[in-house]
Amino acid sequence: MDFPFYLISQLVVLLYITLPFVQGENGRCERSITNSNDVVQEWPMIRLGSKSYYIGHFFKANWYKASVFCRFHGMQLASVESRPENELLEKTVQEFGLGQEHFWTSGTDQGEEGIFTWFGNGRPLTFNNWNTGEPNNFRYENGEEEHCLELWNRDGKGLKWNDTPCSFETYFICER
């Protein structure tokens, strides 16, 4: 009895996630609105400045799967390169009612320990918003270390940056 409902619900989620990415003649999503803050929202894409973002909040994934999802849909995990960009993303996440959740970005130090870069565009971090004591490359009992950058409101001070194991499953932000 549960199987057909599960199958149908998964199909609905899949259609809801993939259909909005079908582009119109102008190469952009057709459905859009502008809110009071001049943020153009192409459901589910949100344009903030020169970038468009997808707030991946329908399912959680590890950093690698989140990256694959973004790439499959013609995007990449977000590279947060300025304070205004960080603040706009934070405000948007809060407006979605997800201000206490974790979100993957493309930040990682997997190439060289302690040197974080944006995997999405290959650039080094020129702006940072690390939470107090981060990045700390904490080592867990199973030997896993923290190499991927997430946005997280750990202390109620807003979405700050935290390094965490790339295997953790959380929400994510894609950009194009």
XYZ file of C-alpha atoms in Angstrom:
176
model
C 0.000 0.000 0.000
C 2.866 2.399 0.795
C 4.851 1.619 -2.362
C 2.558 3.378 -4.907
C 2.286 6.451 -2.685
C 6.076 6.545 -2.226
C 6.637 6.128 -5.952
C 4.144 8.866 -6.813
C 5.565 11.239 -4.194
C 9.097 10.716 -5.554
C 7.882 11.386 -9.098
C 6.211 14.611 -7.963
C 9.408 15.745 -6.226
C 11.481 14.869 -9.297
C 9.163 16.808 -11.597
C 9.037 19.742 -9.190
C 12.835 19.859 -9.051
C 13.581 19.371 -12.745
C 10.760 21.082 -14.636
C 11.603 24.624 -13.514
C 15.052 24.211 -15.054
C 13.599 23.941 -18.577
C 14.670 27.138 -20.292
C 12.532 29.327 -22.516
C 13.565 30.880 -25.814
C 15.586 33.577 -24.046
C 17.653 30.945 -22.185
C 16.082 31.790 -18.817
C 13.287 30.314 -16.769
C 9.978 31.756 -17.871
C 8.318 32.194 -14.492
C 9.681 35.058 -12.410
C 8.609 37.615 -9.822
C 10.344 40.578 -8.227
C 9.871 41.066 -4.497
C 10.047 44.305 -2.498
C 13.858 44.025 -2.214
C 14.316 43.915 -6.017
C 15.282 40.262 -5.798
C 14.124 38.560 -8.983
C 12.854 35.089 -8.191
C 12.695 32.524 -10.993
C 11.018 29.688 -9.224
C 12.912 27.880 -7.886
C 15.893 29.966 -9.128
C 16.545 33.234 -7.307
C 18.564 35.956 -9.005
C 20.642 38.049 -6.624
C 22.808 40.529 -8.456
C 24.660 38.886 -11.353
C 24.105 35.299 -10.178
C 21.091 33.025 -9.984
C 20.787 30.580 -7.088
C 18.895 27.415 -6.371
C 18.295 26.796 -2.663
C 18.376 22.992 -2.521
C 16.004 22.317 0.354
C 13.918 19.402 -0.925
C 16.453 16.780 0.105
C 19.797 16.547 1.879
C 22.967 15.309 0.206
C 26.638 15.011 0.974
C 28.948 17.589 -0.614
C 29.768 15.378 -3.600
C 26.162 14.464 -4.417
C 25.111 18.095 -4.009
C 27.846 19.088 -6.454
C 26.697 16.433 -8.941
C 23.080 17.612 -8.621
C 24.102 21.200 -9.344
C 26.259 20.167 -12.319
C 23.530 17.945 -13.745
C 21.239 20.972 -13.814
C 23.796 23.299 -15.410
C 24.920 24.927 -12.171
C 27.643 24.533 -9.560
C 27.744 24.720 -5.786
C 27.725 28.380 -4.745
C 30.914 30.411 -4.352
C 30.220 33.236 -1.887
C 32.665 35.956 -2.875
C 31.488 39.067 -1.035
C 29.762 40.233 2.126
C 26.713 41.575 0.205
C 26.365 38.202 -1.546
C 26.614 36.369 1.795
C 24.007 38.707 3.343
C 21.580 38.274 0.426
C 21.879 34.495 0.632
C 21.366 34.600 4.383
C 18.274 36.775 4.045
C 16.874 34.515 1.329
C 17.458 31.361 3.384
C 15.743 33.018 6.352
C 12.786 34.033 4.173
C 12.442 30.356 3.190
C 12.168 29.609 6.936
C 15.423 27.636 6.865
C 17.671 29.940 8.877
C 18.702 27.167 11.307
C 19.659 24.661 8.595
C 23.056 23.836 7.096
C 23.864 24.555 3.421
C 26.774 23.340 1.316
C 28.799 25.806 -0.730
C 31.607 24.952 -3.149
C 34.284 25.884 -0.594
C 36.827 23.171 0.168
C 40.409 22.622 1.265
C 40.620 19.132 -0.253
C 43.328 20.326 -2.653
C 45.602 21.622 0.115
C 44.893 21.350 3.817
C 44.036 24.712 5.342
C 43.828 26.548 1.995
C 40.155 26.918 1.108
C 39.175 27.585 -2.474
C 35.873 27.754 -4.309
C 35.627 24.446 -6.154
C 32.850 25.915 -8.313
C 35.082 28.493 -9.979
C 38.607 27.544 -8.848
C 39.232 30.868 -7.114
C 40.752 31.335 -3.666
C 38.609 32.837 -0.922
C 39.007 36.622 -1.014
C 36.198 37.229 1.485
C 35.393 35.073 4.484
C 32.703 34.832 7.105
C 34.014 32.034 9.328
C 32.324 31.377 12.635
C 34.488 31.841 15.726
C 37.180 29.148 15.875
C 36.657 28.040 12.272
C 37.999 26.525 10.175
C 39.325 24.008 12.671
C 39.563 20.756 10.668
C 38.085 18.822 13.594
C 38.945 15.109 13.495
C 36.093 12.748 14.363
C 36.440 9.400 16.145
C 36.225 7.575 12.820
C 39.201 9.607 11.527
C 37.152 11.803 9.227
C 38.203 15.460 9.048
C 36.448 18.641 8.000
C 37.220 19.725 4.432
C 34.003 21.244 3.035
C 32.506 24.661 3.702
C 28.923 25.002 4.854
C 26.750 27.954 5.839
C 25.304 27.408 9.310
C 23.680 29.563 11.981
C 25.441 27.766 14.837
C 25.282 30.468 17.515
C 22.262 32.484 16.425
C 24.570 35.061 14.807
C 23.422 34.401 11.243
C 24.757 32.111 8.541
C 28.451 31.894 9.256
C 30.966 29.596 7.616
C 31.948 26.268 9.108
C 34.187 23.481 7.854
C 32.593 20.073 8.218
C 33.085 16.553 6.824
C 32.117 16.388 3.151
C 30.205 13.157 3.856
C 27.615 14.894 6.048
C 24.216 15.193 4.406
C 22.704 18.638 4.406
C 20.935 21.120 2.149
C 22.921 23.042 -0.472
C 23.009 26.145 -2.634
C 23.701 25.975 -6.373
C 24.506 28.947 -8.596
C 24.801 29.813 -12.246
